[in-house]
JSON list of C-alpha atoms in Angstrom, two decimals:
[
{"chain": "A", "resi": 30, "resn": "UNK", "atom": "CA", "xyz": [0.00, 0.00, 0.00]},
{"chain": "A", "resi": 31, "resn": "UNK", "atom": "CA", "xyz": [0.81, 3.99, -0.31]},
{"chain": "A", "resi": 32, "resn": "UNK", "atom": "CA", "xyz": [1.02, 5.80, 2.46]},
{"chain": "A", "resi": 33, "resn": "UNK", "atom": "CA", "xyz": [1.45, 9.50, 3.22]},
{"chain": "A", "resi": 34, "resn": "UNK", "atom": "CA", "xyz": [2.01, 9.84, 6.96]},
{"chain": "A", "resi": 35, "resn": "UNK", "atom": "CA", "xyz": [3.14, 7.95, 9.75]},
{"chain": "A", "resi": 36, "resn": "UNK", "atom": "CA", "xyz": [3.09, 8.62, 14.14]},
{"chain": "A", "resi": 37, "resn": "UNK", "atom": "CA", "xyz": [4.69, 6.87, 16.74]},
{"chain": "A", "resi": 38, "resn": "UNK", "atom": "CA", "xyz": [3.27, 6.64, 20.24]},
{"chain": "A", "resi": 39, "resn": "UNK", "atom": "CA", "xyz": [4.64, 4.87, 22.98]},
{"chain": "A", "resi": 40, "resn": "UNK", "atom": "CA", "xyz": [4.41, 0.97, 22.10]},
{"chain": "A", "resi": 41, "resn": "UNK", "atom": "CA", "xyz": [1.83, 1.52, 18.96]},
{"chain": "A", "resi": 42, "resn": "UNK", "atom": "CA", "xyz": [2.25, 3.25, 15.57]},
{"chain": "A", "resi": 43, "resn": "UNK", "atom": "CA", "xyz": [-0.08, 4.54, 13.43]},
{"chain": "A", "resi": 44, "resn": "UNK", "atom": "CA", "xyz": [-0.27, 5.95, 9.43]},
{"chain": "A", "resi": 45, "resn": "UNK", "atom": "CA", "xyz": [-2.54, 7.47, 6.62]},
{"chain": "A", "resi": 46, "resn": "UNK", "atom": "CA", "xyz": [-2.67, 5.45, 3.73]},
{"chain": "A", "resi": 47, "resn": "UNK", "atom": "CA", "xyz": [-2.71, 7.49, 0.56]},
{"chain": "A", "resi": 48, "resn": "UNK", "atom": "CA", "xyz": [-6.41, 6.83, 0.10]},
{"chain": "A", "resi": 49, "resn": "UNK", "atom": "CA", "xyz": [-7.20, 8.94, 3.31]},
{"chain": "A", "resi": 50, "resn": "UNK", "atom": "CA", "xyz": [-7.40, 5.89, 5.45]},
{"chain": "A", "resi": 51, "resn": "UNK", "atom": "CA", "xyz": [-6.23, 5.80, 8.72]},
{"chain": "A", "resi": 52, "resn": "UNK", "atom": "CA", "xyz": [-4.31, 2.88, 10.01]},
{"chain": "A", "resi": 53, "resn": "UNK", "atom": "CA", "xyz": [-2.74, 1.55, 13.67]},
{"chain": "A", "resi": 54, "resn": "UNK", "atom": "CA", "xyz": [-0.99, -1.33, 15.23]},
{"chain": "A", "resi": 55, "resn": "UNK", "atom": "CA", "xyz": [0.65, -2.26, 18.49]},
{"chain": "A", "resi": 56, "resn": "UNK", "atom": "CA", "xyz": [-0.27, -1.78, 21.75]},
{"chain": "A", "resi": 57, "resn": "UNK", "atom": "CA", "xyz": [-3.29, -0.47, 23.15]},
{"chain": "A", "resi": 58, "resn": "UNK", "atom": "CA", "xyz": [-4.11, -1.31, 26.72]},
{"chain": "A", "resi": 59, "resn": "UNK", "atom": "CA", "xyz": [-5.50, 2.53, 26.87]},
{"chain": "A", "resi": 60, "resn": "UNK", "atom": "CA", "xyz": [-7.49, 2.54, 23.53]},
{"chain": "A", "resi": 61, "resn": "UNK", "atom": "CA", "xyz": [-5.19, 3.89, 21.51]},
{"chain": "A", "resi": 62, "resn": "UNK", "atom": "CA", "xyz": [-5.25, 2.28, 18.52]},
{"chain": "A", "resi": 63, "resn": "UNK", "atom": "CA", "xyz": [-8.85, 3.42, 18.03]},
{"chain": "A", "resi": 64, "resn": "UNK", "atom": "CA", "xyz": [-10.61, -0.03, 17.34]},
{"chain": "A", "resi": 65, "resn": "UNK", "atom": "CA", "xyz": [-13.33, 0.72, 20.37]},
{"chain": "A", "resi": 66, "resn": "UNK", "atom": "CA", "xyz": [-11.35, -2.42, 22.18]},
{"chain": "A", "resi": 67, "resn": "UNK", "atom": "CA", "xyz": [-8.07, -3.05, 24.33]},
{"chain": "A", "resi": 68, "resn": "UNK", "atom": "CA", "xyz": [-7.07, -5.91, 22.25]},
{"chain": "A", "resi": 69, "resn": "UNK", "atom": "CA", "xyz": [-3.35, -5.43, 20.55]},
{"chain": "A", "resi": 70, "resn": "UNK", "atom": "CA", "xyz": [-2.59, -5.96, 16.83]},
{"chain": "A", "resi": 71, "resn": "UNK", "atom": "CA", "xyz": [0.21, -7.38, 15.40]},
{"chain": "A", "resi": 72, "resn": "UNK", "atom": "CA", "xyz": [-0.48, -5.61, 11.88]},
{"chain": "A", "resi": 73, "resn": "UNK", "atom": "CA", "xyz": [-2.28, -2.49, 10.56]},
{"chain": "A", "resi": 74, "resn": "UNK", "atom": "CA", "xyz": [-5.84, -2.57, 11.40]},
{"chain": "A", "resi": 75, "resn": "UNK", "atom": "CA", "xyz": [-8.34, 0.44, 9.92]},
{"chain": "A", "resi": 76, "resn": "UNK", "atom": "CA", "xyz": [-9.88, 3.05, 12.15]},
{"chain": "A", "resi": 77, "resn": "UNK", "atom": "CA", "xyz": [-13.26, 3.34, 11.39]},
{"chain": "A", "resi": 78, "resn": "UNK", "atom": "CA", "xyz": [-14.50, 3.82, 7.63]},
{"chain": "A", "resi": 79, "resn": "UNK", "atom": "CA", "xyz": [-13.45, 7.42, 7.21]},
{"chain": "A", "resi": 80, "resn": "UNK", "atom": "CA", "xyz": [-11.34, 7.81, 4.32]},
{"chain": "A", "resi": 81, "resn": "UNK", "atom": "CA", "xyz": [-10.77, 11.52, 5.02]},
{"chain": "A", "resi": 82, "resn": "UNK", "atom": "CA", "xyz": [-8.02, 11.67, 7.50]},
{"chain": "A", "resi": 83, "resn": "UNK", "atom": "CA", "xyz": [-4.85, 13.86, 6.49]},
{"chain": "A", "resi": 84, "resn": "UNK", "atom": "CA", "xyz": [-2.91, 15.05, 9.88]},
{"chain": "A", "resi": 85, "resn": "UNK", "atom": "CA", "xyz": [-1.94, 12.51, 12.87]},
{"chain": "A", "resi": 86, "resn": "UNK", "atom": "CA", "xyz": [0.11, 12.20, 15.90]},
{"chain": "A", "resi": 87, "resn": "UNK", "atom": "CA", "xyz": [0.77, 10.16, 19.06]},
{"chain": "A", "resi": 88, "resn": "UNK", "atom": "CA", "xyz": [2.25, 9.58, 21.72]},
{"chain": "A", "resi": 89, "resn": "UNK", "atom": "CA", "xyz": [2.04, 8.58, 25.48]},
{"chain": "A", "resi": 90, "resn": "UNK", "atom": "CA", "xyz": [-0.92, 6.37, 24.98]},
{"chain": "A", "resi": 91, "resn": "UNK", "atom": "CA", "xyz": [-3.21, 8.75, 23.21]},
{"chain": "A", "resi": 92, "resn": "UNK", "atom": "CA", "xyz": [-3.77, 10.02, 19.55]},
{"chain": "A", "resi": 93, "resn": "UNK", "atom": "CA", "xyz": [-5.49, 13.06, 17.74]},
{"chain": "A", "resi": 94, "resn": "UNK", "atom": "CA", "xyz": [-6.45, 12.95, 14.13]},
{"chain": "A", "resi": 95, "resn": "UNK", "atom": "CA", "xyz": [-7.66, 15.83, 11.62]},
{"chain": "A", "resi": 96, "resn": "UNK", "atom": "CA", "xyz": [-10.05, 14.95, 8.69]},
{"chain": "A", "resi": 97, "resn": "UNK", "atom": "CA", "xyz": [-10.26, 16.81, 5.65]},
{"chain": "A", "resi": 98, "resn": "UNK", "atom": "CA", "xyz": [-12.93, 18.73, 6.94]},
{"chain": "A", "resi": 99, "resn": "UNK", "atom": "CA", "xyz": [-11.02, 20.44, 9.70]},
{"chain": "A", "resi": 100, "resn": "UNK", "atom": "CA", "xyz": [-12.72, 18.39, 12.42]},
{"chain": "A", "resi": 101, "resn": "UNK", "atom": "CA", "xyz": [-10.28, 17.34, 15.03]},
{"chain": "A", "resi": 102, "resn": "UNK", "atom": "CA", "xyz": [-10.82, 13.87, 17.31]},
{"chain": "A", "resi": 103, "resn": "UNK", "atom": "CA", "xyz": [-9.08, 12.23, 20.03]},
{"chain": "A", "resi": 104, "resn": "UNK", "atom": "CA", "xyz": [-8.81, 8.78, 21.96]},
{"chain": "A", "resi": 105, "resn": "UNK", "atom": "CA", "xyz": [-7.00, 6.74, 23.96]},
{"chain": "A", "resi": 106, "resn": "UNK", "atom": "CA", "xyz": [-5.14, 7.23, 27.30]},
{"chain": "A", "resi": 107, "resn": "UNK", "atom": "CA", "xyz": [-6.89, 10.53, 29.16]},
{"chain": "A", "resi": 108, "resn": "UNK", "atom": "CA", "xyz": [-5.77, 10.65, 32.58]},
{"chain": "A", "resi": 109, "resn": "UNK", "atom": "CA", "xyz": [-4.71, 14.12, 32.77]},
{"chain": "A", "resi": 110, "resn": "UNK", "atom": "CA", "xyz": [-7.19, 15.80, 30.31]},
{"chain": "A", "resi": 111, "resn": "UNK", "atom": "CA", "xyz": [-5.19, 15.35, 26.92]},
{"chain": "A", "resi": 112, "resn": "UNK", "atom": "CA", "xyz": [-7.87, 14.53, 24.72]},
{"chain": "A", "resi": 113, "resn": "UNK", "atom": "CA", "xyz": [-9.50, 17.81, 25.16]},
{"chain": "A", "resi": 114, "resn": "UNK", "atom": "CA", "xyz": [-13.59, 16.11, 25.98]},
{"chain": "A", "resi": 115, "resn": "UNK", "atom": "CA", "xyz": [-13.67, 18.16, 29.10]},
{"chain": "A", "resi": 116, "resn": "UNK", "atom": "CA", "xyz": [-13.19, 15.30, 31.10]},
{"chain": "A", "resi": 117, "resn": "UNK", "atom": "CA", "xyz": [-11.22, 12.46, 32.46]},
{"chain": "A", "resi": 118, "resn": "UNK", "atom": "CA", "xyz": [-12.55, 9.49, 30.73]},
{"chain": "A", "resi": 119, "resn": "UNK", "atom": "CA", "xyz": [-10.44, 7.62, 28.08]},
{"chain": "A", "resi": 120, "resn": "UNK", "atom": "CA", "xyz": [-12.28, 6.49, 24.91]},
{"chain": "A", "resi": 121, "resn": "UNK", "atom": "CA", "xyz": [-11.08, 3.49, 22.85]},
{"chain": "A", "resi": 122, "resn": "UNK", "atom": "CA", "xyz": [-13.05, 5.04, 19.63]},
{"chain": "A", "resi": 123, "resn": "UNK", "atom": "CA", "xyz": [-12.50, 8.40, 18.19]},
{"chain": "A", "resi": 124, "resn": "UNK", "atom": "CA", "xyz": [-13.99, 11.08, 19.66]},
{"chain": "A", "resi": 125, "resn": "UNK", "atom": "CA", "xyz": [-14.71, 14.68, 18.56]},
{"chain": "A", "resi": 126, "resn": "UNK", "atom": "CA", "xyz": [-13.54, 17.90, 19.94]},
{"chain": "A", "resi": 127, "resn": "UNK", "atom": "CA", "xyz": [-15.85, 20.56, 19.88]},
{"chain": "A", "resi": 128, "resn": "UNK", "atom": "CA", "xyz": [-16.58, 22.23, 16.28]},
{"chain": "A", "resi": 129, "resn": "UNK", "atom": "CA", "xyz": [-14.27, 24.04, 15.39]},
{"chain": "A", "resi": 130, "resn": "UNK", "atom": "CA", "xyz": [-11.82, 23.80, 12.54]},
{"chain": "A", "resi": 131, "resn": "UNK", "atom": "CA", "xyz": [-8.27, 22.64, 12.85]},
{"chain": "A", "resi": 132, "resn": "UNK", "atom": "CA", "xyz": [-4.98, 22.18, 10.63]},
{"chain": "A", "resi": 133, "resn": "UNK", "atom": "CA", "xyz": [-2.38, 20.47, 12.91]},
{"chain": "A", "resi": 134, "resn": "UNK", "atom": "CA", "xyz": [-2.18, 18.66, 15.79]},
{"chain": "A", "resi": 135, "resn": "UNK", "atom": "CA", "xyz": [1.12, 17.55, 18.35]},
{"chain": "A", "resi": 136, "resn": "UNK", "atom": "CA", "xyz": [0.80, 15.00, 21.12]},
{"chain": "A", "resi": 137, "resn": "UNK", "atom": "CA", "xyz": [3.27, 15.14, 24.20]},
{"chain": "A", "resi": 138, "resn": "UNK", "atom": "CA", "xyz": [2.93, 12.77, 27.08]},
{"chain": "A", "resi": 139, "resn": "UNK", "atom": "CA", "xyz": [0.76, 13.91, 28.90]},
{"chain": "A", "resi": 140, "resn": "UNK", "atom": "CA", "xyz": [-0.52, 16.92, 26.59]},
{"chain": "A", "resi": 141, "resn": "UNK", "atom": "CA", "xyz": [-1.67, 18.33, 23.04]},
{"chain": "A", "resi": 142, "resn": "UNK", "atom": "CA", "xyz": [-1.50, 20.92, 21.11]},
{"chain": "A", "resi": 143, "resn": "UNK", "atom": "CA", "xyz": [-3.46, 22.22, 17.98]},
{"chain": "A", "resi": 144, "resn": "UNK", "atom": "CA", "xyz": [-3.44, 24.91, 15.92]},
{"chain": "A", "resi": 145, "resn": "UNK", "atom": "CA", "xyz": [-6.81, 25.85, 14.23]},
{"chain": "A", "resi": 146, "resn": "UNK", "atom": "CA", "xyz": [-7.91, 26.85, 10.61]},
{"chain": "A", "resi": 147, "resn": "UNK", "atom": "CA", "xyz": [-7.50, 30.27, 11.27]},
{"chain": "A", "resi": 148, "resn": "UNK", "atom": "CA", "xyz": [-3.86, 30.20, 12.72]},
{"chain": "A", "resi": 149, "resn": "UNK", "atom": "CA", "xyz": [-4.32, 30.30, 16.76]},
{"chain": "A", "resi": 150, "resn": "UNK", "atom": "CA", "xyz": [-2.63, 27.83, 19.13]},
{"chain": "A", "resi": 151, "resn": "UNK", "atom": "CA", "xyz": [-4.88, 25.61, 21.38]},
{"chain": "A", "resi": 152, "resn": "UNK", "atom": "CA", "xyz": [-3.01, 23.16, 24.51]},
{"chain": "A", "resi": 153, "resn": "UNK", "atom": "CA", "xyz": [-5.04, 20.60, 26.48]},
{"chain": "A", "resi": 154, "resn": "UNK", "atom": "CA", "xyz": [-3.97, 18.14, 29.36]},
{"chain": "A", "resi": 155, "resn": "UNK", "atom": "CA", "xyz": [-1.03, 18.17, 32.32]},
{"chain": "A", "resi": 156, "resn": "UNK", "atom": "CA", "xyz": [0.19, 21.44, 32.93]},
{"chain": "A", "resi": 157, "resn": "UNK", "atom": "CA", "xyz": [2.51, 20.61, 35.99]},
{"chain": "A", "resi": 158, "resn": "UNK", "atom": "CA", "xyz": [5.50, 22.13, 33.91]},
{"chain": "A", "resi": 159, "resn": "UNK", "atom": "CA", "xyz": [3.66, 24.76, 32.33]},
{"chain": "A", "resi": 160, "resn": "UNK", "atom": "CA", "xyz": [3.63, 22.89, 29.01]},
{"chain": "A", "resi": 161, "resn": "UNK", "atom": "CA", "xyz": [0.49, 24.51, 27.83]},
{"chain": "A", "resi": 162, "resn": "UNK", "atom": "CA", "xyz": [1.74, 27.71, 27.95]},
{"chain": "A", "resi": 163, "resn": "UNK", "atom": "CA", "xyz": [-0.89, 29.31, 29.83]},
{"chain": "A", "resi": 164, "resn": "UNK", "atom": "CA", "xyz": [1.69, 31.29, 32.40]},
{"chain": "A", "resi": 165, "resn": "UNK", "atom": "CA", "xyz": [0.60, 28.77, 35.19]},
{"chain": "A", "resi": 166, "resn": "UNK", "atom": "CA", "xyz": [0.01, 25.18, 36.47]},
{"chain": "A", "resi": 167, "resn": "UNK", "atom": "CA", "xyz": [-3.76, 24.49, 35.85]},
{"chain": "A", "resi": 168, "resn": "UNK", "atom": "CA", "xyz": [-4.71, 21.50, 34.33]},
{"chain": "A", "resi": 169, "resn": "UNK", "atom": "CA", "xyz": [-6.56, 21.98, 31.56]},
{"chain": "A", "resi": 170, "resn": "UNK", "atom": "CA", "xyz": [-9.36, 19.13, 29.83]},
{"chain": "A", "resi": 171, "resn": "UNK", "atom": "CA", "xyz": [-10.43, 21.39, 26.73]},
{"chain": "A", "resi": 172, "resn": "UNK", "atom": "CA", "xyz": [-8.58, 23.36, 24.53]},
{"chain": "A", "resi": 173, "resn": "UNK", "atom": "CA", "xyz": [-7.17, 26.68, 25.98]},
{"chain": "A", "resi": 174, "resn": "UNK", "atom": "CA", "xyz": [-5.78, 29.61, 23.65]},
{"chain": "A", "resi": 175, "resn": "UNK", "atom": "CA", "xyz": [-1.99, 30.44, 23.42]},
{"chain": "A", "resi": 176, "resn": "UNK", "atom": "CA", "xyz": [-1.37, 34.11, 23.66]},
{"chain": "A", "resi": 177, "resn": "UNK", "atom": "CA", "xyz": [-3.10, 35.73, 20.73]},
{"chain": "A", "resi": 178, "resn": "UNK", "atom": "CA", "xyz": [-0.16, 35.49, 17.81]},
{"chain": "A", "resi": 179, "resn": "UNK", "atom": "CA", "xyz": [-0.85, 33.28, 14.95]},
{"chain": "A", "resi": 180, "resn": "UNK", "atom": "CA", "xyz": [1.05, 30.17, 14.12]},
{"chain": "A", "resi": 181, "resn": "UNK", "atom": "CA", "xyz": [1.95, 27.54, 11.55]},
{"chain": "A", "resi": 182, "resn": "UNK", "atom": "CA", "xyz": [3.36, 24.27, 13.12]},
{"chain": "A", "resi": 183, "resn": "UNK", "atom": "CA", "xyz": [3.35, 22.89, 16.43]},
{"chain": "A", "resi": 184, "resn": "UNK", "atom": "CA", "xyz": [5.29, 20.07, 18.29]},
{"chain": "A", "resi": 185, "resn": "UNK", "atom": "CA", "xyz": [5.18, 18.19, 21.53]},
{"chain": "A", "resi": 186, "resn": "UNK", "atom": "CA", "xyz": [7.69, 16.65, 23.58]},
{"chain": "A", "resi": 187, "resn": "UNK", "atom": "CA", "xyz": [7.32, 14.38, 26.85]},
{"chain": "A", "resi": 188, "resn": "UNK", "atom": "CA", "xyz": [7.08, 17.83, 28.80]},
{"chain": "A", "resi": 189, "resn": "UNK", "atom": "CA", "xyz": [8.26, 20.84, 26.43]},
{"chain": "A", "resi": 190, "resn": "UNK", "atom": "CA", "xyz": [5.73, 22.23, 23.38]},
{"chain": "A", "resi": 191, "resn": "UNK", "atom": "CA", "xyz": [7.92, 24.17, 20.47]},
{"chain": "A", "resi": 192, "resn": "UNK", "atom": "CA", "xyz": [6.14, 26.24, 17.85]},
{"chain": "A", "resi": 193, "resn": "UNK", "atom": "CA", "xyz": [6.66, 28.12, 14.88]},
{"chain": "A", "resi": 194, "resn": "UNK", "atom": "CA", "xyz": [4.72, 31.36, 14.14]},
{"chain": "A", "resi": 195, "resn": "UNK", "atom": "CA", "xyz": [3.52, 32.37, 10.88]},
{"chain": "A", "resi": 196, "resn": "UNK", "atom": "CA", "xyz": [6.44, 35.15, 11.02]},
{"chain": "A", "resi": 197, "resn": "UNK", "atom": "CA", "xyz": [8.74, 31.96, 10.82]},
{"chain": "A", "resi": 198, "resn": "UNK", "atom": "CA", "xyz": [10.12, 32.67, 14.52]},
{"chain": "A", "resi": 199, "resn": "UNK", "atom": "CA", "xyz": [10.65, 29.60, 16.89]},
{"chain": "A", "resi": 200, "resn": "UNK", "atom": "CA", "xyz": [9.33, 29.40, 20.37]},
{"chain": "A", "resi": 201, "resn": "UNK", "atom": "CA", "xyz": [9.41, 27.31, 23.50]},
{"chain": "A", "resi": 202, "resn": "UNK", "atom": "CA", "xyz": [8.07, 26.82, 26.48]},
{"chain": "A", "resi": 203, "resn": "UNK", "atom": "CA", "xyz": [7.78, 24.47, 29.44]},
{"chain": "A", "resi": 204, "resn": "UNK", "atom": "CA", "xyz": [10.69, 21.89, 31.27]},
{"chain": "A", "resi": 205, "resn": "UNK", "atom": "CA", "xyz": [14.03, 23.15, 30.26]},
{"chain": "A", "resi": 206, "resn": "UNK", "atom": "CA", "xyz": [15.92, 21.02, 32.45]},
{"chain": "A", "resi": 207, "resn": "UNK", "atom": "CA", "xyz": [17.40, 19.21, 29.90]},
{"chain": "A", "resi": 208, "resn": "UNK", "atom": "CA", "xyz": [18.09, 22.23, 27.21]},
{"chain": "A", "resi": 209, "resn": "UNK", "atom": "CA", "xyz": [15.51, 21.42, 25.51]},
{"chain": "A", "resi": 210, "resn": "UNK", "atom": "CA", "xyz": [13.93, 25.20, 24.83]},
{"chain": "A", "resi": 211, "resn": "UNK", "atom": "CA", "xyz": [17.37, 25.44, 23.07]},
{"chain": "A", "resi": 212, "resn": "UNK", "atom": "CA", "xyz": [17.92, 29.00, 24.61]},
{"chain": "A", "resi": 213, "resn": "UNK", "atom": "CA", "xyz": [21.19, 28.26, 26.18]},
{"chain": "A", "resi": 214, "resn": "UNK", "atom": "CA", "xyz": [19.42, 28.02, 29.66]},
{"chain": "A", "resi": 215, "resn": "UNK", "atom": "CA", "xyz": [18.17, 24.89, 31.87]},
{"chain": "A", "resi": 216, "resn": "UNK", "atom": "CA", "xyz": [14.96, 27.07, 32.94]},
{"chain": "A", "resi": 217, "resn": "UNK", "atom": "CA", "xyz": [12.05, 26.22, 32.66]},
{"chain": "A", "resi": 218, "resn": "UNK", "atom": "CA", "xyz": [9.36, 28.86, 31.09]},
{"chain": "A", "resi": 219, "resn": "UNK", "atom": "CA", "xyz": [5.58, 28.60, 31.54]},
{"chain": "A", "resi": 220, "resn": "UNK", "atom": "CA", "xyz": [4.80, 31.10, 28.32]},
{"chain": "A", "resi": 221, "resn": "UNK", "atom": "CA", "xyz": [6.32, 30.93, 25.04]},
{"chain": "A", "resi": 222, "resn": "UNK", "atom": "CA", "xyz": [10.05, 31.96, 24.52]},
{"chain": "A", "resi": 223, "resn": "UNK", "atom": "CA", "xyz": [11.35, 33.28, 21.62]},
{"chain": "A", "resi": 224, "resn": "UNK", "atom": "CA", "xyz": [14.48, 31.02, 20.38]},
{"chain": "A", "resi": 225, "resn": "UNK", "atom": "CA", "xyz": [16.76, 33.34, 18.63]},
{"chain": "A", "resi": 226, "resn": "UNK", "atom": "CA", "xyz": [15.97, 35.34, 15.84]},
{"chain": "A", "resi": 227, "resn": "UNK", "atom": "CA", "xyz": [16.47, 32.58, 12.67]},
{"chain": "A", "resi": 228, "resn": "UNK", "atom": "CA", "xyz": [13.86, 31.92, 10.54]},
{"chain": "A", "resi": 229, "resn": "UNK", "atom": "CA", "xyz": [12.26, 28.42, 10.85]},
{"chain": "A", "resi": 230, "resn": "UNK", "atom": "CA", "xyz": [10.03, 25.90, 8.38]},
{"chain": "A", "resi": 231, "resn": "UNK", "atom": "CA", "xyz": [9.88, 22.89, 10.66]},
{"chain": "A", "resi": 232, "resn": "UNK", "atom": "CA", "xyz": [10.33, 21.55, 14.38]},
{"chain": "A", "resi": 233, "resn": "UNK", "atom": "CA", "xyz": [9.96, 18.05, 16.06]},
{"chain": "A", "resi": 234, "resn": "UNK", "atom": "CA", "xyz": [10.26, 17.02, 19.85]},
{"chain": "A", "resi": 235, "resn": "UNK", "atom": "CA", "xyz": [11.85, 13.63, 21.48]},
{"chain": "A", "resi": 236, "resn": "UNK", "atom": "CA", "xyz": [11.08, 13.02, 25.08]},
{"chain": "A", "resi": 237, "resn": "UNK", "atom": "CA", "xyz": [13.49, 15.29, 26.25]},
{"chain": "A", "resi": 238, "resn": "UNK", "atom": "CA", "xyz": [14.96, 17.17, 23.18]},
{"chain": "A", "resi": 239, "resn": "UNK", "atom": "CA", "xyz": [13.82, 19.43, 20.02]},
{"chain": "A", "resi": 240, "resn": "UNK", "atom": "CA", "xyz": [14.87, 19.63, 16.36]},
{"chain": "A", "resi": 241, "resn": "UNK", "atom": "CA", "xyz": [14.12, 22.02, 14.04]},
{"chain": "A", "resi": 242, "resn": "UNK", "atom": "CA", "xyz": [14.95, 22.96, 10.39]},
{"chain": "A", "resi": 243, "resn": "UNK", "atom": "CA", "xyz": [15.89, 26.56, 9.30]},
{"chain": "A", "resi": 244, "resn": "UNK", "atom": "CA", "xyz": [14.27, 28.51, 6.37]},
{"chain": "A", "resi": 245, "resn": "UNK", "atom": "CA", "xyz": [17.30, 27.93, 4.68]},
{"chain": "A", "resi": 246, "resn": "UNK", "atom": "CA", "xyz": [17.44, 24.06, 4.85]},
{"chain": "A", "resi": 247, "resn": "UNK", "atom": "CA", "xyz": [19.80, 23.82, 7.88]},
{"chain": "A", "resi": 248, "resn": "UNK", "atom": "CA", "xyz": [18.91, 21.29, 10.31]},
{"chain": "A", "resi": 249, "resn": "UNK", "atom": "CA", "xyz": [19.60, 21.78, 14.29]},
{"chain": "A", "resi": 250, "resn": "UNK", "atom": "CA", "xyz": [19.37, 19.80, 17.02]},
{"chain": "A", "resi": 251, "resn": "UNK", "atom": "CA", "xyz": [19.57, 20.78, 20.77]}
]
């Protein structure tokens, strides 16, 4: 088969087959996988019928998923909030969240992050580093707004959220402890930081580290 994009959660994997499809496998003792059971699979099994899936991501033991429509739903693992349903409860099918539009979604550990059609940053879930970027420590079980600047890709680490605004300028925000805000400092910051001055067209997040890739095509790691 042809596929077009892939995410990797904790013990379970999941991909969009070029058809729209969405596809998952491994582990799912929290749901995960989608298949509205806790049994495991061994090979790709489909979620649902929708063929109109084109953004994913996982990790921890949760997932989020945008269709072509802009609608954005969650499942899995939801201990701490981070599939955005207002609640507690972890669903082993895929569940909605709210109506309104998205374009990309990041999953941390314990956390998410979305930005919307129109450009504004959304985190859900654990907040006991101040990965949501909401200047404190409050939990949070439904999407809460970023600041008001407009941005153009997000990514999620085990406790650390880095984002790129529409400007092209890199920020970061959360558990630093590791040097993973990549602005030479172990400390960590509860509202977005602004990482240098570069211009930037891509970042990712490990458990405990960031990558991103310059305007320019240069790749850095920290």
């Amino acid at each position: 088969n042809l596929w077009s994009q892939a995410a990797c959660g904790g013990y379970y994997a999941a991909a969009i087959q070029s058809n729209g499809t969405l596809w998952a496998w491994g582990y799912n003792g929290f749901g995960q996988l989608g298949t509205s059971d806790f049994a495991q699979r061994y090979s790709p099994v489909q979620i649902g019928i929708s063929s109109w899936w084109t953004n994913i991501s996982s990790s921890g033991n949760h997932m989020c998923a945008i269709q072509s429509d802009g609608t954005l739903w969650t499942w899995g693992n939801n201990n701490n909030g981070q599939l955005g349903t207002s609640d507690m409860t972890q669903r082993m099918g895929t569940t909605q969240i709210g109506s309104s539009l998205w374009k990309q979604v990041a999953c941390g550990l314990y956390h998410t992050a979305a930005i919307q059609s129109n450009g504004t940053l959304w985190t859900w879930g654990y907040n006991g580093y101040g990965q949501l970027g909401s200047s404190n420590l409050t939990y949070r079980s439904s999407p809460v707004q970023v600041g008001s600047s407009l941005w153009k890709q997000v990514a999620c680490g085990y406790n650390h959220t880095v984002a790129i605004q529409s400007s092209g300028l890199l920020y970061a925000w959360c558990n630093g402890g590791n040097g993973q805000l990549g602005n030479n400092s172990t400390t960590t910051f509860y509202s977005p930081v602004q990482i240098g001055s570069n211009l930037w067209s891509q970042a990712a997040c490990g458990g405990y580290y960031a990558a991103a890739i310059q305007s320019n095509g240069t790749l850095w790691a920290w």
